[in-house]
Short mmCIF file of C-alpha atoms in Angstrom, two decimals:
data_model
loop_
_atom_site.label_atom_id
_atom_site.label_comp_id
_atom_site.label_asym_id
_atom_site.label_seq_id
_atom_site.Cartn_x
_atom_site.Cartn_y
_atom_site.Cartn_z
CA UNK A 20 136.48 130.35 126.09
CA UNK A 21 132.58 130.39 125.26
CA UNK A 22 131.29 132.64 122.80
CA UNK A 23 129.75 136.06 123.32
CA UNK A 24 126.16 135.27 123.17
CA UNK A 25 123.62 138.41 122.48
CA UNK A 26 120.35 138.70 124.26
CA UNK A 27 117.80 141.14 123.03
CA UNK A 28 115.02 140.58 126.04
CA UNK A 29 115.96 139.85 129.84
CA UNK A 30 119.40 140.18 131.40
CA UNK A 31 121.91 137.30 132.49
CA UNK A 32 121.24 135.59 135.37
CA UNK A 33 124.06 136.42 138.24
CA UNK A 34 125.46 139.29 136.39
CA UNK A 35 126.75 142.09 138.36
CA UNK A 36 124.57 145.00 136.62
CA UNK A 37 121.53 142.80 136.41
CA UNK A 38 119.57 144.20 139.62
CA UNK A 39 120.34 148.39 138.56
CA UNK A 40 119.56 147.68 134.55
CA UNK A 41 116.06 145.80 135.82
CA UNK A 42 115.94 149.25 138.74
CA UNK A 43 116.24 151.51 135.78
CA UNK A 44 113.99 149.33 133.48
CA UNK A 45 111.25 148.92 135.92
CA UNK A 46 111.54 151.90 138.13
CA UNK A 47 109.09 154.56 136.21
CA UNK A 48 106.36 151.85 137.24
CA UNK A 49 105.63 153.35 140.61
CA UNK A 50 105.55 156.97 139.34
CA UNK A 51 102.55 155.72 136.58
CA UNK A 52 100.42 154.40 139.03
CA UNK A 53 100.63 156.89 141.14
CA UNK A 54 98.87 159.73 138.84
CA UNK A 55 95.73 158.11 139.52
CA UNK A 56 94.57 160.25 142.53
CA UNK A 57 95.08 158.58 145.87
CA UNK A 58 96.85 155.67 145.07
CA UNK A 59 100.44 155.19 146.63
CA UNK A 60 102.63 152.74 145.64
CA UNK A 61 105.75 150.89 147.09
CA UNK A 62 108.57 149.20 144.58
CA UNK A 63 111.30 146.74 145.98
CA UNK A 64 113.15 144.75 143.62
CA UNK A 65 110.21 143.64 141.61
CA UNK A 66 107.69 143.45 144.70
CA UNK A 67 104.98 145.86 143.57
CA UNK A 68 102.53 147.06 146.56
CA UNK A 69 99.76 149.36 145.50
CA UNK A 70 97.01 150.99 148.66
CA UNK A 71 94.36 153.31 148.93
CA UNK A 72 93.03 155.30 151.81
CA UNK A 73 89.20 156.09 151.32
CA UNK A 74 86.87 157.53 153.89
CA UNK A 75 83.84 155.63 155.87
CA UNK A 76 81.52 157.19 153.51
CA UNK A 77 81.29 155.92 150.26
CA UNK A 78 84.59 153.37 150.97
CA UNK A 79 83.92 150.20 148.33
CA UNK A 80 82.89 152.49 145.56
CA UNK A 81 86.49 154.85 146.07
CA UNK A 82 88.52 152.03 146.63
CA UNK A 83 87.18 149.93 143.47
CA UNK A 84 87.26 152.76 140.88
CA UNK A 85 91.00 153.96 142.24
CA UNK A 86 92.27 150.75 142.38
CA UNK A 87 91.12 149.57 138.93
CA UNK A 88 92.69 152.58 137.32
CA UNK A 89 95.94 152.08 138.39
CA UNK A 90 95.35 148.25 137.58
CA UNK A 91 94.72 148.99 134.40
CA UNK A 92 97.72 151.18 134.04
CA UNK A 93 99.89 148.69 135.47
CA UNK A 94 98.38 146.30 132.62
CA UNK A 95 98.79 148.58 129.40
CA UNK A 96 102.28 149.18 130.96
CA UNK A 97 103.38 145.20 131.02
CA UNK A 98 102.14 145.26 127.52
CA UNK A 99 104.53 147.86 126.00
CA UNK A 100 107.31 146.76 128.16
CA UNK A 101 107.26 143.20 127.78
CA UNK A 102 106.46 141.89 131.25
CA UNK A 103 103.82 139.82 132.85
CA UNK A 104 102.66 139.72 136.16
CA UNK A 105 101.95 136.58 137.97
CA UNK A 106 98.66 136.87 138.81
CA UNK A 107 98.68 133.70 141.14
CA UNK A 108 101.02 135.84 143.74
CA UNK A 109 98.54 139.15 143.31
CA UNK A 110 96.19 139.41 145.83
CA UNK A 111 94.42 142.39 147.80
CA UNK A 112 93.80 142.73 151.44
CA UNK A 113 91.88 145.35 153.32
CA UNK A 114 92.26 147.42 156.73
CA UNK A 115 89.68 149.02 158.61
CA UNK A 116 88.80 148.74 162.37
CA UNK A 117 85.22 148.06 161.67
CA UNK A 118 83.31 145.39 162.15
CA UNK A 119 82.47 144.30 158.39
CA UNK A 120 85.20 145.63 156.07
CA UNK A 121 84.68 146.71 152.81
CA UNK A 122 84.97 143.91 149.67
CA UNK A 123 85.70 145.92 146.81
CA UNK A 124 85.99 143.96 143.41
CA UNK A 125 89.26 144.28 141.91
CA UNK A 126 90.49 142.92 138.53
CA UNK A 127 93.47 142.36 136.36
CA UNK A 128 93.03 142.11 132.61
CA UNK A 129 90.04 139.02 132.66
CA UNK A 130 90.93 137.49 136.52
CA UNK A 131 89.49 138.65 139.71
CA UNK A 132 91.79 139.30 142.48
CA UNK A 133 91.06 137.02 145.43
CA UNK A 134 90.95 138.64 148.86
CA UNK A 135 93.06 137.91 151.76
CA UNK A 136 93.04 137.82 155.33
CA UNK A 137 97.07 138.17 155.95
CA UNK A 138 99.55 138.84 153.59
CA UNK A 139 103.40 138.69 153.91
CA UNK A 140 105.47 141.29 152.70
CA UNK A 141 109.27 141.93 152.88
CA UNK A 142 108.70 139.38 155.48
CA UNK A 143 106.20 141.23 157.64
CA UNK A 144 102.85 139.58 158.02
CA UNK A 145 99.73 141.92 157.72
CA UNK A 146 96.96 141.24 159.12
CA UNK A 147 93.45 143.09 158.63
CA UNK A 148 93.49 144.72 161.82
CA UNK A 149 97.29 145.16 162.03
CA UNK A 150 97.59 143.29 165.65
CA UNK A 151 100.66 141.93 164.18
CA UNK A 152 99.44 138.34 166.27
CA UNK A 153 100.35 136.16 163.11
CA UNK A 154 103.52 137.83 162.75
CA UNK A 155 105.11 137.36 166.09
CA UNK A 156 103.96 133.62 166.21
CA UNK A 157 105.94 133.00 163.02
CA UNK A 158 109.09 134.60 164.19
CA UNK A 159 108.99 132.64 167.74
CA UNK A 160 108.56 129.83 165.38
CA UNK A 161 111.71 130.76 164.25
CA UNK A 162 113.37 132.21 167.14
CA UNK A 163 112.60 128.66 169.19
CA UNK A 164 114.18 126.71 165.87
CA UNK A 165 117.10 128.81 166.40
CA UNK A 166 117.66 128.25 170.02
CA UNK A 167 118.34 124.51 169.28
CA UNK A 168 121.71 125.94 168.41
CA UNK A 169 122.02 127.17 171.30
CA UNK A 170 121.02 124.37 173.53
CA UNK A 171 123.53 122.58 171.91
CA UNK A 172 126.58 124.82 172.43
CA UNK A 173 125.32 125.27 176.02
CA UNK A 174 125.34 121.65 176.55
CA UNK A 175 128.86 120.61 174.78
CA UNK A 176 132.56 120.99 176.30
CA UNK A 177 133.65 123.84 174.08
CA UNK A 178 131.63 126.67 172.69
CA UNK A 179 129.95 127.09 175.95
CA UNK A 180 131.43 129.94 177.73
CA UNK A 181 128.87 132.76 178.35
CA UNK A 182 130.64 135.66 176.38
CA UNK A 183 130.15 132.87 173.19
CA UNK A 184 126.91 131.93 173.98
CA UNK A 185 125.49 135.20 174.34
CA UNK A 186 127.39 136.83 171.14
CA UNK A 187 125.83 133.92 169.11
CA UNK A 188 122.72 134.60 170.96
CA UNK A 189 122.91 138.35 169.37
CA UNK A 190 123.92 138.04 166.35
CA UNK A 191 122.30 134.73 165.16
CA UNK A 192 119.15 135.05 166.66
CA UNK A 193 117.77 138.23 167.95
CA UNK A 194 118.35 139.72 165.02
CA UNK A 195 114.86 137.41 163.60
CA UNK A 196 113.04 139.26 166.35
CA UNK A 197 114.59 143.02 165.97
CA UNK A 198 113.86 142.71 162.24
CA UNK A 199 111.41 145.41 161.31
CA UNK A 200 110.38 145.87 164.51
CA UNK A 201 109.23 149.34 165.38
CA UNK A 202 105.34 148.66 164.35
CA UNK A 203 105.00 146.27 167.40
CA UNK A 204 105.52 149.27 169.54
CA UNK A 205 101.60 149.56 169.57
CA UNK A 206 101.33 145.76 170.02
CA UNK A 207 99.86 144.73 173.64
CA UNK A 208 101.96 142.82 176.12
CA UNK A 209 99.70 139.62 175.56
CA UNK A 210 100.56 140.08 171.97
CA UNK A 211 104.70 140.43 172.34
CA UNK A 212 104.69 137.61 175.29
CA UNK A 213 105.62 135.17 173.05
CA UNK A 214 108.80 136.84 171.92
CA UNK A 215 109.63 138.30 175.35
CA UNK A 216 109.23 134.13 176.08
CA UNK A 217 111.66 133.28 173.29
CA UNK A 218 114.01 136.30 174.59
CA UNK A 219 114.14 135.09 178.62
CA UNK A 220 114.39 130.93 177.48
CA UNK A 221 118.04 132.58 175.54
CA UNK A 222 118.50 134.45 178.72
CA UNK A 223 118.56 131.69 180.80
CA UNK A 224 120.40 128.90 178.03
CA UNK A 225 123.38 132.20 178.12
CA UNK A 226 123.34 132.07 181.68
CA UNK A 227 122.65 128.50 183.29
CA UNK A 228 119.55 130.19 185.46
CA UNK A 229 116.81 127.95 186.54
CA UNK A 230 113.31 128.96 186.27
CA UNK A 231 113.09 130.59 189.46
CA UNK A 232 115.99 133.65 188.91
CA UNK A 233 114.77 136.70 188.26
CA UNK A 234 114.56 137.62 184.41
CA UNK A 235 116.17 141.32 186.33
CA UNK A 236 119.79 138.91 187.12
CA UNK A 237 119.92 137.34 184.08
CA UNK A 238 119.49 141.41 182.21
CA UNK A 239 122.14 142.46 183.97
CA UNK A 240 124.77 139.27 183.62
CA UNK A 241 124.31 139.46 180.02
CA UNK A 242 123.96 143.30 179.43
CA UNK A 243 120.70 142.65 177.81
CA UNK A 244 117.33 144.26 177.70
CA UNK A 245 113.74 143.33 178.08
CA UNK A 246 112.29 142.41 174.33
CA UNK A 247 109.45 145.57 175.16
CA UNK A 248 112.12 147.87 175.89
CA UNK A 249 114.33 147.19 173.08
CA UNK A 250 111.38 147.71 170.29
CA UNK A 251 110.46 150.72 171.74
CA UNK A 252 114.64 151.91 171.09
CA UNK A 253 114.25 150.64 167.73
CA UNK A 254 110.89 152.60 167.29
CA UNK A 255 112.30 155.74 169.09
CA UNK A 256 115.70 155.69 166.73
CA UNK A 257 113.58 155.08 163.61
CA UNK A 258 111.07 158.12 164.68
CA UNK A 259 114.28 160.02 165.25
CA UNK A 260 115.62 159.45 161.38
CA UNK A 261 111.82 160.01 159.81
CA UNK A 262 112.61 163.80 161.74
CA UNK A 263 115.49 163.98 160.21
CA UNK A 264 114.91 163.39 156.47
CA UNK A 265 115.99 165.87 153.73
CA UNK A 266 113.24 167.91 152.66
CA UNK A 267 110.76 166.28 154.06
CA UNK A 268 107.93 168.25 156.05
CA UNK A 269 105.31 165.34 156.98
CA UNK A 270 107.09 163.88 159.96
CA UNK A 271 109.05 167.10 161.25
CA UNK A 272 106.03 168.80 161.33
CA UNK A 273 103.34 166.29 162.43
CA UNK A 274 100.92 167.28 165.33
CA UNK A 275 99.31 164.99 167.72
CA UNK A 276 95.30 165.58 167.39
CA UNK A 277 92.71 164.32 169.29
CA UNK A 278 91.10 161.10 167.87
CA UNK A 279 87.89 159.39 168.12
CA UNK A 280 89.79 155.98 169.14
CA UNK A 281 91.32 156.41 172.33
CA UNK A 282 92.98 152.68 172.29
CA UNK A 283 93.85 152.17 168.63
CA UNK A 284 97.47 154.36 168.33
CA UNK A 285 99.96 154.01 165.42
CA UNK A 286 103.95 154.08 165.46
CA UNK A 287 104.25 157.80 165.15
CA UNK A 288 101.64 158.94 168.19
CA UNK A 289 103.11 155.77 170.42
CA UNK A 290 106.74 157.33 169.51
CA UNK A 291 105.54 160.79 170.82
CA UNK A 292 104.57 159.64 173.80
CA UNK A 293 107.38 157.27 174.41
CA UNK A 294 109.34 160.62 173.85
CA UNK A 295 107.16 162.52 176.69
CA UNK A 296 107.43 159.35 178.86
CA UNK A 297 111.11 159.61 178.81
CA UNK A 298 111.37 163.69 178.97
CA UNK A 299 113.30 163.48 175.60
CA UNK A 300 114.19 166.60 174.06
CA UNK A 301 111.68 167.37 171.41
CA UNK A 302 113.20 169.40 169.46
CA UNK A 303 115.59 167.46 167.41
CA UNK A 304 119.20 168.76 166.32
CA UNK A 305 120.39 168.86 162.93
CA UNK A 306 122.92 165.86 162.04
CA UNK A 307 126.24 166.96 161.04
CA UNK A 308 127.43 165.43 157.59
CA UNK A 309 130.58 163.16 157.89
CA UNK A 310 133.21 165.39 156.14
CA UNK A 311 136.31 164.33 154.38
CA UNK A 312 139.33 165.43 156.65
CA UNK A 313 141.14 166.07 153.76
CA UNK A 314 138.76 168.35 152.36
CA UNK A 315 140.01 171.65 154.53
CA UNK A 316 143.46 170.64 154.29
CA UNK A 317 145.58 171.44 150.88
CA UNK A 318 147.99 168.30 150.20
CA UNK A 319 151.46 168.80 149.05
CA UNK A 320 153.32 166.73 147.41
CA UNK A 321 157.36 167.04 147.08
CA UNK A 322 159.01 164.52 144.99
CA UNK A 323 162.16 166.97 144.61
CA UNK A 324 165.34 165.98 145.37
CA UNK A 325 168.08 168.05 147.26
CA UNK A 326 170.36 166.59 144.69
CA UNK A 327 169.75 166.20 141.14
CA UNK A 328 170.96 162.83 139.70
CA UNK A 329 170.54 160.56 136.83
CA UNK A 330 168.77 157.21 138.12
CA UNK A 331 170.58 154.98 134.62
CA UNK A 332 173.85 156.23 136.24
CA UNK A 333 173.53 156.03 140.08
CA UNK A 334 174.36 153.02 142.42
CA UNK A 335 170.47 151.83 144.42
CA UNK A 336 172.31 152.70 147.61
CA UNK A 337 173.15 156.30 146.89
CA UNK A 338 169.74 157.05 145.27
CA UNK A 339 167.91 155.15 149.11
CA UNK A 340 170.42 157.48 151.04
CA UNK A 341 169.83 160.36 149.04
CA UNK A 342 165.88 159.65 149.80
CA UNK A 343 166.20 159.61 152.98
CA UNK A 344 168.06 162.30 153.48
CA UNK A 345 165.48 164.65 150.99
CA UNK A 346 162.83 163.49 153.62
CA UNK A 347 164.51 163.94 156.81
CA UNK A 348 165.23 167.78 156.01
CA UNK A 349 161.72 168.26 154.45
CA UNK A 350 159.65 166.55 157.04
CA UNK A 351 161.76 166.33 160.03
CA UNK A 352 161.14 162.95 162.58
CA UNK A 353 159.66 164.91 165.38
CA UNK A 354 157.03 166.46 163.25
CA UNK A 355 156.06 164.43 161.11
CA UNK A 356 154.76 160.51 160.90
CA UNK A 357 156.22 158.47 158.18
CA UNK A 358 153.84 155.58 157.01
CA UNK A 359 155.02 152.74 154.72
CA UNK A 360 153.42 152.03 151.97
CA UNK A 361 154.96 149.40 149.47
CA UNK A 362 156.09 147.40 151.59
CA UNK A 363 159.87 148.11 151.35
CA UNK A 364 160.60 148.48 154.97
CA UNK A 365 163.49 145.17 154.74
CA UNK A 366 166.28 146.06 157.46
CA UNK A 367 165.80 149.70 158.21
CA UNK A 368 166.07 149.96 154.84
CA UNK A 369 163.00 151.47 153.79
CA UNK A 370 160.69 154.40 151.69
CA UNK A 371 158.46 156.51 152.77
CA UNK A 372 155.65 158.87 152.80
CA UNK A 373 155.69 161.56 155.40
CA UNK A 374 152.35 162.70 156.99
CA UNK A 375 152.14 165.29 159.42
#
C-alpha cells in the first residue's frame, strides 16, 4: 500500500473524475469570451476555438478589435486560474470567398499569432475556402493504408469469405470516411472522387470483381451504397436532429433566401434541397421520448406466505414447497412468467419471481 499523497494544483493522471473536475474547472471559459460582442466560441476537452463573423465593409478592423478582446480575456483568465496556453499550437485562420482575405493582427500577451492556411480540428481539416480538398486527401491516405488489411484477408485461406470481408470493410474502414461527414455534401464530385475511389477499390477486394464490373453489381452484392449517396444520408439525418433540438428556434425556423452566390451553398441550403429532391416531408414530427415501461404500471410486491412459519424451526424442503405453493396460487402458470433470478434453478428445484 502507497501512501495517500495530496495535490493542491492539477488532478491525477488516469483518474476516473479527472476529465468532469477539469469540465467543471474549465468550462465557464467559453461563456467569458463570449460577452465580447460577436465572438462565438467552441470548448472540447481543452481544445479552445474562438471565430468572428464581420461584414465586407470594414472586415480587418472588426475582426482585430473583437478578437483581441476576447484574447485578452482569455489571458487575464489563465492568470487567476493557473493555466497557460501553449502558444506554439495557437494559430488563426481566415474564411472569405474573396480574392485577397483579410490579415488581421492578432496577439496573445507579447506573441503574435501566426496565420494559417489549413488548420485541423477534431480531426477535420479547414481550409480557407472550405473545399474540404486537403481533408479528403488525408483520409484516402488513410482509407488506402487501411485496405492493406484487407488485401490481405482477401488473399489468405481463411478470413476471406465475403460476409467477413465486407463486415471488416464497414466497421474498420468506412467508418475513417463517414467520420464527420455531412459538410462534404457541398463538396464537388471532382473533390469526393478520391474517396468514392477508395470506396469502389473495397468494393471490388469484398467481391473478387475485375475492373471492368459495374460499380452498380458490386452495390448490390454487398448491400452497399455509392460514397455521394451515403454523405448526403448522413447530412440529411444530421439536418433532421438540428430540427429537432429542444428549444432551439434557428434551425426549425430557418428560411431559404436568395443569395448573391448562386454556386457557393452551405450544409443547411444543400440539405433543403436534398429534401425537395427527394419529396421529403417538410414538416418534421415531434420525436417521442423513450419511456420507462414501468413507469404506467404500479409494481406489487408479495412476499406473504399462505402459511406462517418460523424459518430457525422449519426443514429447507418444507419452507421450498411452501414457496412454491404461495406462488402458484398468487400468480398462477398460465398467467404469469416466472423468471429466475439467483440462480437456484438445480433439478426443478428452484425460486422465483413471477412477472405477468
Amino acid at each position: 500500500m502507497t501512501g495517500l499523497p495530496e495535490k493542491n494544483k492539477s488532478l491525477p493522471q488516469g483518474a476516473v473524475t479527472s476529465c468532469t473536475l477539469f469540465n467543471v474547472f474549465i468550462n465557464d471559459i467559453a461563456e467569458l469570451a463570449q460577452t465580447v460582442t460577436g465572438i462565438k466560441c467552441l470548448l472540447y476537452a481543452d481544445d479552445l476555438v474562438l471565430w468572428y463573423s464581420a461584414p465586407k465593409k470594414n472586415a480587418q478592423e472588426r475582426t482585430e478589435s473583437a478578437l483581441n478582446s476576447a484574447l485578452k480575456l482569455l489571458a487575464n483568465w489563465c492568470d487567476n486560474n493557473g493555466m497557460v496556453i501553449n502558444t506554439a499550437k495557437t494559430a488563426f485562420q481566415t474564411f472569405s470567398l474573396a480574392h485577397h482575405s483579410i490579415n488581421p493582427l492578432l496577439r496573445y500577451e507579447d506573441i503574435t499569432l501566426e496565420k494559417i492556411n489549413e488548420f485541423i480540428y477534431l480531426g477535420m481539416t479547414f481550409d480557407t475556402k472550405l473545399t474540404w480538398k486537403s481533408h479528403i486527401a488525408k483520409i484516402a491516405e488513410r482509407v488506402t493504408n487501411r485496405l492493406n488489411v484487407l488485401k490481405r484477408l482477401a488473399g489468405s485461406v481463411w478470413g476471406c469469405a465475403r460476409s467477413t470481408l465486407n463486415t471488416t470493410y464497414k466497421m474498420f474502414i468506412q467508418p475513417i470516411m463517414l467520420y464527420c461527414c455531412e459538410p462534404l455534401i457541398r463538396a464537388t464530385e471532382v473533390t469526393l472522387k478520391p474517396l468514392e475511389k477508395a470506396h469502389n477499390q473495397a468494393l471490388r477486394l469484398i467481391t473478387g470483381g475485375i475492373k471492368s464490373i459495374h460499380i452498380d453489381a458490386m452495390l448490390l452484392v454487398t448491400g452497399s451504397a455509392t460514397m455521394c449517396s451515403l454523405i448526403k444520408e448522413k447530412a440529411l439525418i444530421l439536418y433532421e436532429k438540428l430540427l429537432r433540438i429542444p428549444m432551439d428556434k434557428f434551425f426549425s425556423t430557418y428560411e431559404k433566401r436568395p443569395r448573391h452566390l448562386k454556386t457557393q451553398s452551405g450544409l443547411i441550403q444543400k440539405a433543403i434541397e436534398l429534401k425537395k429532391e427527394l419529396q421529403i416531408d417538410d414538416k418534421p414530427k415531434s420525436l417521442s421520448l423513450p419511456m420507462n415501461p414501468l413507469a404506467d404500471i404500479d409494481v406489487v410486491c408479495c412476499t406473504q406466505m399462505l402459511d406462517f412459519f418460523r424459518k430457525s424451526n422449519t426443514p429447507p424442503v418444507q419452507m421450498r414447497s411452501l414457496a412454491l405453493e404461495t406462488i402458484n396460487v398468487n400468480y398462477p402458470g398460465d398467467q404469469w412468467l416466472q423468471v429466475f433470478t439467483d440462480g437456484s434453478y438445480i433439478e426443478s428445484q428452484y425460486l422465483t419471481i413471477p412477472l405477468k
